Coordinates of C-alpha atoms in Angstrom, one line a residue:
M16 CA 5.0 5.5 -3.4
P17 CA 6.1 9.1 -3.3
E18 CA 3.8 12.1 -2.8
L19 CA 5.0 15.0 -4.9
E20 CA 3.5 18.4 -5.9
V21 CA 2.1 18.5 -9.4
K22 CA 3.4 21.2 -11.7
G23 CA 3.0 22.1 -15.3
L24 CA 5.6 21.7 -18.0
D25 CA 7.4 24.5 -19.7
R26 CA 5.6 26.1 -22.6
S27 CA 8.0 24.5 -25.1
E28 CA 6.8 21.0 -24.0
W29 CA 3.0 21.7 -24.0
G30 CA 1.1 19.1 -26.0
S31 CA 3.7 16.4 -25.6
S32 CA 3.4 13.1 -23.7
I33 CA 6.2 13.9 -21.3
V34 CA 6.3 13.6 -17.6
R35 CA 9.4 15.0 -15.8
V36 CA 10.3 13.5 -12.4
H37 CA 13.5 13.2 -10.5
Q38 CA 15.4 10.0 -11.2
S39 CA 15.0 8.7 -7.7
Y40 CA 11.3 8.4 -8.2
R41 CA 11.3 6.7 -11.7
S42 CA 11.4 3.1 -10.4
G43 CA 14.3 2.1 -12.5
V44 CA 12.8 3.4 -15.7
G45 CA 15.5 5.1 -17.8
R46 CA 15.5 8.5 -19.4
Y47 CA 13.1 8.4 -22.4
G48 CA 11.5 5.2 -21.1
V49 CA 7.8 4.8 -21.7
A50 CA 5.9 4.0 -18.4
R51 CA 2.5 4.0 -16.9
I52 CA 1.9 6.4 -14.1
I53 CA -0.9 5.3 -11.7
N54 CA -2.6 7.6 -9.2
T55 CA -2.5 5.4 -6.1
A56 CA -5.4 7.3 -4.5
D57 CA -7.7 6.3 -7.3
R58 CA -6.1 3.3 -9.1
S59 CA -8.6 3.6 -12.0
K60 CA -6.7 6.8 -13.1
S61 CA -3.5 6.4 -15.0
C62 CA -1.6 7.7 -18.0
D63 CA 1.2 6.5 -20.2
A64 CA 4.1 8.8 -20.9
V65 CA 7.7 9.3 -21.7
L66 CA 9.7 9.9 -18.5
L67 CA 12.4 12.5 -18.4
G68 CA 14.4 13.8 -15.5
H69 CA 14.2 17.0 -13.5
D70 CA 16.4 18.4 -10.7
D71 CA 13.4 19.2 -8.4
H72 CA 13.0 16.4 -5.7
T73 CA 9.7 17.8 -4.5
S74 CA 7.6 18.0 -7.7
I75 CA 6.4 16.0 -10.7
Y76 CA 5.9 18.0 -14.0
M77 CA 3.3 17.0 -16.5
A78 CA 1.2 18.4 -19.3
F79 CA -2.6 19.2 -19.0
D80 CA -3.7 15.9 -20.6
S81 CA -1.6 13.8 -18.2
R82 CA -2.9 15.7 -15.2
Q83 CA -6.5 15.3 -16.5
S84 CA -6.0 11.5 -17.0
L85 CA -4.6 11.2 -13.4
G86 CA -7.4 13.4 -12.0
V87 CA -5.1 16.0 -10.4
K88 CA -4.6 19.8 -10.8
K89 CA -1.5 21.9 -10.6
N90 CA -0.1 22.5 -7.1
E91 CA -2.0 19.4 -5.7
P92 CA -0.1 16.5 -4.2
L93 CA 0.0 13.3 -6.1
N94 CA 0.7 9.8 -4.7
F95 CA 1.8 7.7 -7.7
E96 CA 3.3 4.5 -8.8
I97 CA 5.4 4.1 -12.0
K98 CA 5.5 0.9 -14.0
E99 CA 7.6 0.5 -17.1
L100 CA 5.7 -0.7 -20.2
G101 CA 6.8 -3.9 -22.0
A102 CA 7.5 -4.0 -25.7
F103 CA 3.8 -4.5 -26.7
G104 CA 2.7 -1.8 -24.4
K105 CA 5.2 0.6 -25.9
V106 CA 4.1 -0.1 -29.4
C107 CA 0.5 0.4 -28.4
W108 CA 1.5 3.7 -26.7
Y109 CA 3.3 4.9 -29.9
L110 CA 0.2 4.2 -31.9
R111 CA -2.3 5.7 -29.4
T112 CA -0.5 8.8 -28.2
P113 CA -2.2 12.1 -29.2
D114 CA 1.2 13.7 -30.0
P115 CA 1.4 13.7 -33.9
R116 CA 5.2 13.9 -33.7
I117 CA 5.1 10.4 -32.3
Y118 CA 2.0 8.6 -33.8
I119 CA 2.6 9.6 -37.4
P120 CA 6.0 8.0 -37.7
A121 CA 4.7 5.0 -35.7
W122 CA 1.8 4.4 -38.1
L123 CA 4.2 4.9 -41.1
A124 CA 6.4 2.2 -39.6
V125 CA 3.5 -0.2 -39.0
W126 CA 2.3 0.2 -42.6
S127 CA 5.8 -0.2 -43.9
V128 CA 6.3 -3.5 -42.0
G129 CA 2.9 -4.7 -43.2
L130 CA 3.5 -3.9 -46.8
G131 CA 7.0 -5.4 -46.5
A132 CA 5.5 -8.7 -45.2
I133 CA 3.0 -8.7 -48.0
G134 CA 5.9 -8.3 -50.5
I135 CA 7.8 -11.2 -49.0
V136 CA 4.7 -13.4 -49.1
L137 CA 4.1 -12.5 -52.8
G138 CA 7.7 -13.0 -53.6
L139 CA 7.7 -16.5 -52.0
I140 CA 4.5 -17.4 -53.8
S141 CA 6.0 -16.4 -57.2
L142 CA 9.1 -18.6 -56.5
F143 CA 6.9 -21.7 -55.9
K144 CA 4.6 -21.3 -58.9

């Protein structure tokens, strides 16, 4: 479990559910992988985020909301653990994330699949009647 200094994201990434950390600390989670980051000092504190890379071996970069969820502030050290989310966890994250660039298309997809399933059921019912 690495201990890295917490830093903020660039202004262009504010409000996003992104955490930037060097590839060697990502526990095998690929670029753009959705993972749970757990504060090992207080295991009740965690956040789910998209992991992206960074060249800095000594720091982890995250937005305000992620820092608040993990209970850390800028320039503080963070001991953390990263676990990749499964398929169901990723879908839940897509639907719960506060970033409207992510949750709006996710909800549109869920509604589309639901309406498509209803259409298939109605089509099958009409074939048998």
